[in-house]
Amino acid sequence: MSQLSSSRVGSPAFVWWKPLLFLLVVVFGLWYVKWHPYYLKAFTAADTHSIGKSILADTSGHPLQAAWDYALIYFLAVWKAAVLGVVLGSLVQVLIPKKWLQRTLGQPRFKGTLIGALFSLPGMMCTCCAAPVAAGMRKSSATVGATLAFWLGNPVLNPATLIFMGFVLGWQFAAIRLVAGVLMVLGIALLVQKLTPEQPVANVLPIRTPEDKPFLRRWFSALWTLFWNTIPLYIVAVLLLGAARVWLFPHADGLVSNSLFWVIAMAVAGCLFVIPTAAEIPIVQTMMMAGMGVAPALALLMTLPAVSVPSLLMLHGALPARSLWLTGALVALSGVIVGAAGLLLT
C-alpha cells in the first residue's frame, strides 16, 4: 500500500519535469545555435545584400582536395546545429510523454502533418541537422506525414532564410519560396503518408528502452543508437558530394541558361547536394551573377535546402525506403514545377 502511495505521490514530478527540461534545452540550444546568430545576420543581409560567399566557390580540380575543402567548410558551419540535432533527437524519446506525441504527431490525418510543419518553424535547421530530431520523433510514434512535414519544414519554411532571401535576392523570391514551400511541405508529407503503408514503429527502429530504467541510462542509450544510425553515413556522404560538386553545379558564365533542361538539371542536382542553413542564397546569387536564368534559380531554391543524399541516408532506419524515395522524387518534381512556372512568367 505504501509503495502504491509513493508511486502516486511521485507521478506528478515524473510528468512535469521532463517536458520542462526538454523545453529548456530546446530554447537555450536554439537561441545559442540559431536564433541569436540569425538575428545578427539579418542586419548584415539588410545592409550588404549578402550573407557571405557561395560555399561552392574556390573549387579544387582534384576530387580528394575538393572533398576535404568542402567537408571542412561545411562541418565548421553546421557542427553546433548537428550536435544539437542529435541531442534533441535523443531527448525527445525520453523526456516527452509518448501519449502526448501520439495525440499530436501520431495522428495520420491532416492535423498531425500540420502540427509537424508548425513545430519545424522555430528549429530553422538544415535538412541534415533536422534528420536526427525527425528520427527521434518517428521512434516516439510520430506518423510518416508528421515526421516528413517537420523534416522538410525546417529548411524550406525557415523564417530566417526567408528574411535573408528577401534582402539578398529580392522579396519576390522570398514570396515564391514561402507559398511554394508551404504547398510542397504539406503536399509531399500528406501524399507520401498516403502512399506509404504505416508500419509499427518497432519494425522501423529498435524498441524503446523500458521506462523503469534510470533516466541517464535511457538517454545515453537513445543518444548512442541515434548517433550511430545517422552520423557515420552523414560524414561519408558529405565527403563524396564534396568531391562531386564541380560536376553538379557548373559556374561557367552563361552556361546555366533559362531553359527547361536546366530547370530539370538544377532541380535534380539540388536534391543530391548538401548545404548548411540558408547557403542556397549565396549559391544562387553567385550563379545568377554568372548568368544563370531565373527559372533554374527558382528550381534550385526549392530543392537545394529541402533534401540531400546525406539527409536521406540519415533517415534510412527511421522511415521506410519507399517513403524516402518518394520524398526525394516529389521534391525534385516540385522544383521542376516551380522552375517551369518561372519560365512562363519570364
Tab-separated table of C-alpha atoms in Angstrom:
chain	number	residue	atom	x	y	z
A	1	MET	CA	0.000	0.000	0.000
A	2	SER	CA	2.880	2.343	0.878
A	3	GLN	CA	4.571	1.582	-2.431
A	4	LEU	CA	1.386	2.432	-4.315
A	5	SER	CA	1.027	5.688	-2.419
A	6	SER	CA	4.631	6.664	-3.063
A	7	SER	CA	4.233	5.980	-6.770
A	8	ARG	CA	1.153	8.201	-6.847
A	9	VAL	CA	2.976	10.926	-4.949
A	10	GLY	CA	5.915	10.725	-7.362
A	11	SER	CA	3.899	10.622	-10.567
A	12	PRO	CA	3.278	14.380	-10.845
A	13	ALA	CA	7.048	15.048	-10.704
A	14	PHE	CA	7.557	12.452	-13.430
A	15	VAL	CA	5.021	14.227	-15.620
A	16	TRP	CA	6.153	17.843	-15.401
A	17	TRP	CA	9.929	17.965	-15.026
A	18	LYS	CA	10.792	16.030	-18.175
A	19	PRO	CA	8.884	18.185	-20.702
A	20	LEU	CA	10.158	21.281	-18.869
A	21	LEU	CA	13.759	20.087	-19.162
A	22	PHE	CA	13.229	19.345	-22.865
A	23	LEU	CA	11.786	22.833	-23.401
A	24	LEU	CA	14.748	24.443	-21.631
A	25	VAL	CA	17.221	22.522	-23.786
A	26	VAL	CA	15.290	23.465	-26.940
A	27	VAL	CA	15.089	27.181	-26.079
A	28	PHE	CA	18.680	27.556	-24.922
A	29	GLY	CA	20.077	25.380	-27.729
A	30	LEU	CA	18.173	27.142	-30.497
A	31	TRP	CA	18.921	30.588	-29.060
A	32	TYR	CA	22.651	29.841	-28.969
A	33	VAL	CA	22.899	27.983	-32.299
A	34	LYS	CA	20.171	29.614	-34.400
A	35	TRP	CA	18.082	32.481	-33.085
A	36	HIS	CA	20.782	34.890	-31.872
A	37	PRO	CA	23.228	34.361	-34.784
A	38	TYR	CA	20.426	34.705	-37.339
A	39	TYR	CA	19.122	37.857	-35.671
A	40	LEU	CA	22.539	39.442	-36.163
A	41	LYS	CA	22.889	38.073	-39.693
A	42	ALA	CA	19.584	39.686	-40.702
A	43	PHE	CA	21.120	43.132	-40.178
A	44	THR	CA	24.106	42.119	-42.289
A	45	ALA	CA	21.796	40.931	-45.068
A	46	ALA	CA	19.825	44.182	-44.948
A	47	ASP	CA	22.926	46.379	-45.034
A	48	THR	CA	25.086	44.494	-47.553
A	49	HIS	CA	22.503	42.454	-49.532
A	50	SER	CA	24.724	39.448	-48.934
A	51	ILE	CA	25.180	36.754	-46.280
A	52	GLY	CA	28.598	35.600	-47.454
A	53	LYS	CA	30.168	33.914	-50.431
A	54	SER	CA	28.942	30.702	-52.040
A	55	ILE	CA	30.057	27.526	-50.303
A	56	LEU	CA	30.752	26.152	-53.790
A	57	ALA	CA	33.354	28.827	-54.550
A	58	ASP	CA	37.068	28.107	-54.913
A	59	THR	CA	36.555	24.546	-56.076
A	60	SER	CA	39.706	22.463	-56.385
A	61	GLY	CA	40.124	20.425	-59.548
A	62	HIS	CA	41.333	17.401	-57.584
A	63	PRO	CA	38.441	15.295	-56.192
A	64	LEU	CA	40.155	14.407	-52.911
A	65	GLN	CA	41.141	18.012	-52.234
A	66	ALA	CA	37.674	19.208	-53.249
A	67	ALA	CA	36.075	16.687	-50.870
A	68	TRP	CA	38.299	17.783	-47.969
A	69	ASP	CA	37.880	21.508	-48.642
A	70	TYR	CA	34.102	21.274	-48.852
A	71	ALA	CA	33.740	18.974	-45.831
A	72	LEU	CA	35.881	21.317	-43.736
A	73	ILE	CA	33.846	24.406	-44.661
A	74	TYR	CA	30.558	22.550	-44.295
A	75	PHE	CA	31.180	20.924	-40.919
A	76	LEU	CA	32.607	24.118	-39.436
A	77	ALA	CA	29.324	25.783	-40.418
A	78	VAL	CA	26.948	23.097	-39.104
A	79	TRP	CA	28.648	21.223	-36.272
A	80	LYS	CA	26.849	23.094	-33.482
A	81	ALA	CA	23.451	22.522	-35.089
A	82	ALA	CA	24.354	18.890	-35.821
A	83	VAL	CA	25.221	18.267	-32.165
A	84	LEU	CA	22.010	19.989	-31.075
A	85	GLY	CA	20.016	17.893	-33.536
A	86	VAL	CA	21.370	14.606	-32.159
A	87	VAL	CA	20.820	15.748	-28.555
A	88	LEU	CA	17.225	16.821	-29.226
A	89	GLY	CA	16.528	13.682	-31.245
A	90	SER	CA	17.579	11.543	-28.287
A	91	LEU	CA	15.885	13.668	-25.632
A	92	VAL	CA	12.531	13.654	-27.418
A	93	GLN	CA	12.484	9.869	-26.896
A	94	VAL	CA	12.988	10.012	-23.125
A	95	LEU	CA	11.575	13.374	-21.995
A	96	ILE	CA	8.370	13.864	-23.993
A	97	PRO	CA	5.419	11.668	-22.933
A	98	LYS	CA	4.736	9.158	-25.679
A	99	LYS	CA	0.964	9.517	-25.274
A	100	TRP	CA	1.194	13.261	-25.907
A	101	LEU	CA	3.220	12.671	-29.073
A	102	GLN	CA	0.688	10.109	-30.234
A	103	ARG	CA	-2.164	12.601	-29.731
A	104	THR	CA	-0.376	15.336	-31.700
A	105	LEU	CA	2.202	13.969	-34.144
A	106	GLY	CA	0.823	10.433	-34.126
A	107	GLN	CA	-2.403	11.276	-35.969
A	108	PRO	CA	-2.493	10.116	-39.595
A	109	ARG	CA	-4.906	12.901	-40.510
A	110	PHE	CA	-4.016	16.365	-41.808
A	111	LYS	CA	-3.875	17.712	-38.256
A	112	GLY	CA	-0.780	15.671	-37.396
A	113	THR	CA	1.010	16.783	-40.565
A	114	LEU	CA	0.134	20.424	-39.933
A	115	ILE	CA	1.398	20.227	-36.345
A	116	GLY	CA	4.662	18.706	-37.606
A	117	ALA	CA	5.108	21.609	-40.026
A	118	LEU	CA	4.340	24.187	-37.305
A	119	PHE	CA	6.817	22.556	-34.919
A	120	SER	CA	9.506	22.934	-37.586
A	121	LEU	CA	9.319	26.730	-37.750
A	122	PRO	CA	11.374	27.566	-34.619
A	123	GLY	CA	14.018	24.968	-35.496
A	124	MET	CA	15.467	26.666	-38.593
A	125	MET	CA	17.765	23.668	-39.134
A	126	CYS	CA	19.232	22.377	-42.353
A	127	THR	CA	17.936	19.083	-43.670
A	128	CYS	CA	20.767	17.018	-42.133
A	129	CYS	CA	20.657	18.639	-38.703
A	130	ALA	CA	16.870	18.174	-38.571
A	131	ALA	CA	17.153	14.493	-39.548
A	132	PRO	CA	18.150	13.177	-36.065
A	133	VAL	CA	15.236	15.054	-34.482
A	134	ALA	CA	12.872	13.625	-37.110
A	135	ALA	CA	14.255	10.141	-36.419
A	136	GLY	CA	13.653	10.597	-32.691
A	137	MET	CA	10.101	11.765	-33.337
A	138	ARG	CA	9.462	8.769	-35.544
A	139	LYS	CA	10.770	6.407	-32.885
A	140	SER	CA	8.323	8.022	-30.455
A	141	SER	CA	5.365	7.127	-32.718
A	142	ALA	CA	5.077	10.209	-34.936
A	143	THR	CA	3.437	9.371	-38.271
A	144	VAL	CA	5.285	9.412	-41.584
A	145	GLY	CA	3.417	12.583	-42.579
A	146	ALA	CA	4.177	14.489	-39.373
A	147	THR	CA	7.820	13.388	-39.461
A	148	LEU	CA	8.265	14.479	-43.072
A	149	ALA	CA	6.477	17.792	-42.500
A	150	PHE	CA	8.809	18.567	-39.605
A	151	TRP	CA	11.898	17.452	-41.510
A	152	LEU	CA	11.105	19.329	-44.729
A	153	GLY	CA	9.663	22.349	-42.951
A	154	ASN	CA	12.872	23.095	-41.047
A	155	PRO	CA	14.911	24.129	-44.114
A	156	VAL	CA	12.140	25.042	-46.566
A	157	LEU	CA	9.958	27.205	-44.291
A	158	ASN	CA	12.817	28.632	-42.222
A	159	PRO	CA	11.678	32.186	-41.306
A	160	ALA	CA	15.255	33.479	-41.072
A	161	THR	CA	16.114	32.131	-44.523
A	162	LEU	CA	13.068	33.848	-45.996
A	163	ILE	CA	14.170	37.167	-44.481
A	164	PHE	CA	17.726	36.726	-45.761
A	165	MET	CA	16.355	35.816	-49.186
A	166	GLY	CA	14.236	38.934	-49.319
A	167	PHE	CA	17.172	41.217	-48.557
A	168	VAL	CA	19.651	39.416	-50.842
A	169	LEU	CA	17.676	38.068	-53.815
A	170	GLY	CA	14.514	40.152	-53.611
A	171	TRP	CA	11.190	39.793	-51.857
A	172	GLN	CA	9.562	38.225	-54.914
A	173	PHE	CA	11.891	35.233	-54.496
A	174	ALA	CA	11.026	35.049	-50.799
A	175	ALA	CA	7.275	35.168	-51.538
A	176	ILE	CA	7.545	32.400	-54.134
A	177	ARG	CA	9.603	30.284	-51.761
A	178	LEU	CA	7.070	30.779	-48.949
A	179	VAL	CA	3.951	29.949	-50.961
A	180	ALA	CA	5.504	27.096	-52.934
A	181	GLY	CA	7.258	25.863	-49.792
A	182	VAL	CA	4.047	25.546	-47.776
A	183	LEU	CA	2.396	23.636	-50.621
A	184	MET	CA	5.473	21.450	-51.085
A	185	VAL	CA	5.960	20.569	-47.413
A	186	LEU	CA	2.327	19.769	-46.643
A	187	GLY	CA	1.583	18.228	-50.029
A	188	ILE	CA	4.583	15.893	-50.063
A	189	ALA	CA	4.098	14.849	-46.435
A	190	LEU	CA	0.427	14.010	-46.971
A	191	LEU	CA	0.981	12.251	-50.300
A	192	VAL	CA	3.901	10.146	-49.068
A	193	GLN	CA	1.935	9.167	-45.965
A	194	LYS	CA	-0.987	8.100	-48.143
A	195	LEU	CA	1.229	6.076	-50.489
A	196	THR	CA	3.318	4.501	-47.712
A	197	PRO	CA	1.602	1.922	-45.502
A	198	GLU	CA	2.100	2.859	-41.866
A	199	GLN	CA	4.384	0.329	-40.192
A	200	PRO	CA	4.598	-0.385	-36.495
A	201	VAL	CA	7.375	1.732	-35.047
A	202	ALA	CA	9.006	-1.326	-33.506
A	203	ASN	CA	9.606	-2.654	-37.035
A	204	VAL	CA	11.288	0.555	-38.117
A	205	LEU	CA	13.606	1.325	-35.202
A	206	PRO	CA	14.758	-0.555	-32.069
A	207	ILE	CA	12.204	-0.828	-29.293
A	208	ARG	CA	12.369	1.978	-26.740
A	209	THR	CA	14.277	1.393	-23.540
A	210	PRO	CA	11.890	0.477	-20.673
A	211	GLU	CA	10.700	3.428	-18.621
A	212	ASP	CA	11.734	1.837	-15.313
A	213	LYS	CA	15.446	2.226	-16.073
A	214	PRO	CA	17.316	5.338	-14.842
A	215	PHE	CA	16.854	8.445	-16.952
A	216	LEU	CA	20.545	8.949	-17.777
A	217	ARG	CA	20.919	5.324	-18.822
A	218	ARG	CA	17.920	5.579	-21.141
A	219	TRP	CA	19.132	8.871	-22.578
A	220	PHE	CA	22.668	7.630	-23.255
A	221	SER	CA	21.218	4.533	-24.909
A	222	ALA	CA	18.984	6.631	-27.160
A	223	LEU	CA	21.848	9.057	-27.887
A	224	TRP	CA	24.293	6.283	-28.787
A	225	THR	CA	21.813	4.493	-31.052
A	226	LEU	CA	20.783	7.683	-32.810
A	227	PHE	CA	24.401	8.762	-33.317
A	228	TRP	CA	25.490	5.512	-34.952
A	229	ASN	CA	22.359	5.322	-37.080
A	230	THR	CA	22.910	8.780	-38.567
A	231	ILE	CA	26.346	10.398	-38.235
A	232	PRO	CA	28.799	7.944	-39.907
A	233	LEU	CA	26.764	7.798	-43.140
A	234	TYR	CA	26.370	11.555	-42.936
A	235	ILE	CA	30.127	12.184	-42.879
A	236	VAL	CA	30.900	9.757	-45.716
A	237	ALA	CA	28.142	11.170	-47.934
A	238	VAL	CA	29.306	14.767	-47.389
A	239	LEU	CA	32.853	13.831	-48.422
A	240	LEU	CA	31.625	12.097	-51.584
A	241	LEU	CA	29.419	15.016	-52.564
A	242	GLY	CA	32.244	17.440	-51.879
A	243	ALA	CA	34.280	15.609	-54.496
A	244	ALA	CA	31.386	15.735	-56.977
A	245	ARG	CA	30.386	19.383	-56.552
A	246	VAL	CA	32.276	20.530	-59.673
A	247	TRP	CA	30.009	18.467	-61.922
A	248	LEU	CA	26.805	19.136	-60.000
A	249	PHE	CA	26.993	22.944	-60.090
A	250	PRO	CA	28.835	24.412	-63.082
A	251	HIS	CA	29.771	28.072	-62.715
A	252	ALA	CA	30.807	28.906	-66.267
A	253	ASP	CA	29.417	32.252	-67.430
A	254	GLY	CA	26.141	31.842	-69.268
A	255	LEU	CA	26.201	28.036	-69.083
A	256	VAL	CA	23.018	27.642	-66.975
A	257	SER	CA	20.520	29.257	-69.299
A	258	ASN	CA	16.833	29.953	-68.757
A	259	SER	CA	15.597	26.689	-70.264
A	260	LEU	CA	13.579	23.651	-69.237
A	261	PHE	CA	16.663	21.450	-69.491
A	262	TRP	CA	18.492	23.489	-66.864
A	263	VAL	CA	15.379	23.707	-64.696
A	264	ILE	CA	15.294	19.899	-64.549
A	265	ALA	CA	19.068	19.641	-64.106
A	266	MET	CA	19.140	22.114	-61.214
A	267	ALA	CA	16.099	20.547	-59.558
A	268	VAL	CA	17.773	17.125	-59.571
A	269	ALA	CA	21.196	18.463	-58.538
A	270	GLY	CA	19.570	20.336	-55.670
A	271	CYS	CA	18.118	17.092	-54.315
A	272	LEU	CA	21.536	15.442	-54.284
A	273	PHE	CA	23.754	18.080	-52.713
A	274	VAL	CA	24.025	19.059	-49.053
A	275	ILE	CA	24.395	22.609	-47.711
A	276	PRO	CA	24.235	24.491	-44.389
A	277	THR	CA	21.170	26.534	-43.495
A	278	ALA	CA	20.464	29.370	-45.963
A	279	ALA	CA	23.541	28.518	-48.075
A	280	GLU	CA	21.271	28.244	-51.121
A	281	ILE	CA	21.036	32.059	-51.115
A	282	PRO	CA	24.715	32.886	-51.829
A	283	ILE	CA	24.914	29.875	-54.178
A	284	VAL	CA	22.020	31.155	-56.292
A	285	GLN	CA	23.247	34.741	-56.033
A	286	THR	CA	26.689	33.745	-57.361
A	287	MET	CA	25.284	31.579	-60.145
A	288	MET	CA	22.837	34.281	-61.256
A	289	MET	CA	25.686	36.785	-61.397
A	290	ALA	CA	27.460	34.257	-63.653
A	291	GLY	CA	24.445	34.180	-65.974
A	292	MET	CA	22.041	31.575	-64.564
A	293	GLY	CA	18.414	32.232	-65.528
A	294	VAL	CA	15.591	32.947	-63.096
A	295	ALA	CA	13.773	29.659	-63.776
A	296	PRO	CA	16.636	27.298	-62.839
A	297	ALA	CA	17.353	29.597	-59.890
A	298	LEU	CA	13.808	29.034	-58.600
A	299	ALA	CA	14.165	25.279	-59.059
A	300	LEU	CA	17.407	25.321	-57.084
A	301	LEU	CA	15.938	27.484	-54.309
A	302	MET	CA	13.188	24.891	-53.772
A	303	THR	CA	15.210	21.666	-53.891
A	304	LEU	CA	18.687	22.541	-52.623
A	305	PRO	CA	17.677	23.094	-48.963
A	306	ALA	CA	14.866	20.518	-48.867
A	307	VAL	CA	16.602	17.144	-49.220
A	308	SER	CA	20.046	15.743	-49.904
A	309	VAL	CA	21.673	12.349	-50.239
A	310	PRO	CA	23.207	12.539	-46.725
A	311	SER	CA	19.923	13.544	-45.079
A	312	LEU	CA	18.023	10.769	-46.855
A	313	LEU	CA	20.639	8.253	-45.708
A	314	MET	CA	20.382	9.553	-42.153
A	315	LEU	CA	16.679	8.640	-42.091
A	316	HIS	CA	17.126	5.193	-43.600
A	317	GLY	CA	16.376	3.498	-40.267
A	318	ALA	CA	13.547	5.791	-39.262
A	319	LEU	CA	11.358	5.850	-42.376
A	320	PRO	CA	10.559	3.137	-44.930
A	321	ALA	CA	12.796	3.217	-48.000
A	322	ARG	CA	9.756	3.732	-50.211
A	323	SER	CA	8.800	6.928	-48.382
A	324	LEU	CA	12.327	8.322	-48.743
A	325	TRP	CA	12.463	7.578	-52.480
A	326	LEU	CA	9.047	9.164	-52.938
A	327	THR	CA	10.048	12.233	-50.929
A	328	GLY	CA	13.186	12.798	-52.989
A	329	ALA	CA	11.307	12.348	-56.268
A	330	LEU	CA	8.467	14.653	-55.222
A	331	VAL	CA	10.872	17.366	-54.067
A	332	ALA	CA	12.591	17.226	-57.460
A	333	LEU	CA	9.214	17.367	-59.192
A	334	SER	CA	8.240	20.385	-57.073
A	335	GLY	CA	11.419	22.151	-58.131
A	336	VAL	CA	10.673	21.436	-61.782
A	337	ILE	CA	7.113	22.731	-61.448
A	338	VAL	CA	8.211	25.972	-59.738
A	339	GLY	CA	11.023	26.455	-62.252
A	340	ALA	CA	8.710	25.759	-65.200
A	341	ALA	CA	6.271	28.332	-63.817
A	342	GLY	CA	9.182	30.762	-63.729
A	343	LEU	CA	9.834	30.051	-67.403
A	344	LEU	CA	6.273	31.013	-68.274
A	345	LEU	CA	6.499	34.262	-66.279
A	346	THR	CA	9.865	35.417	-67.630
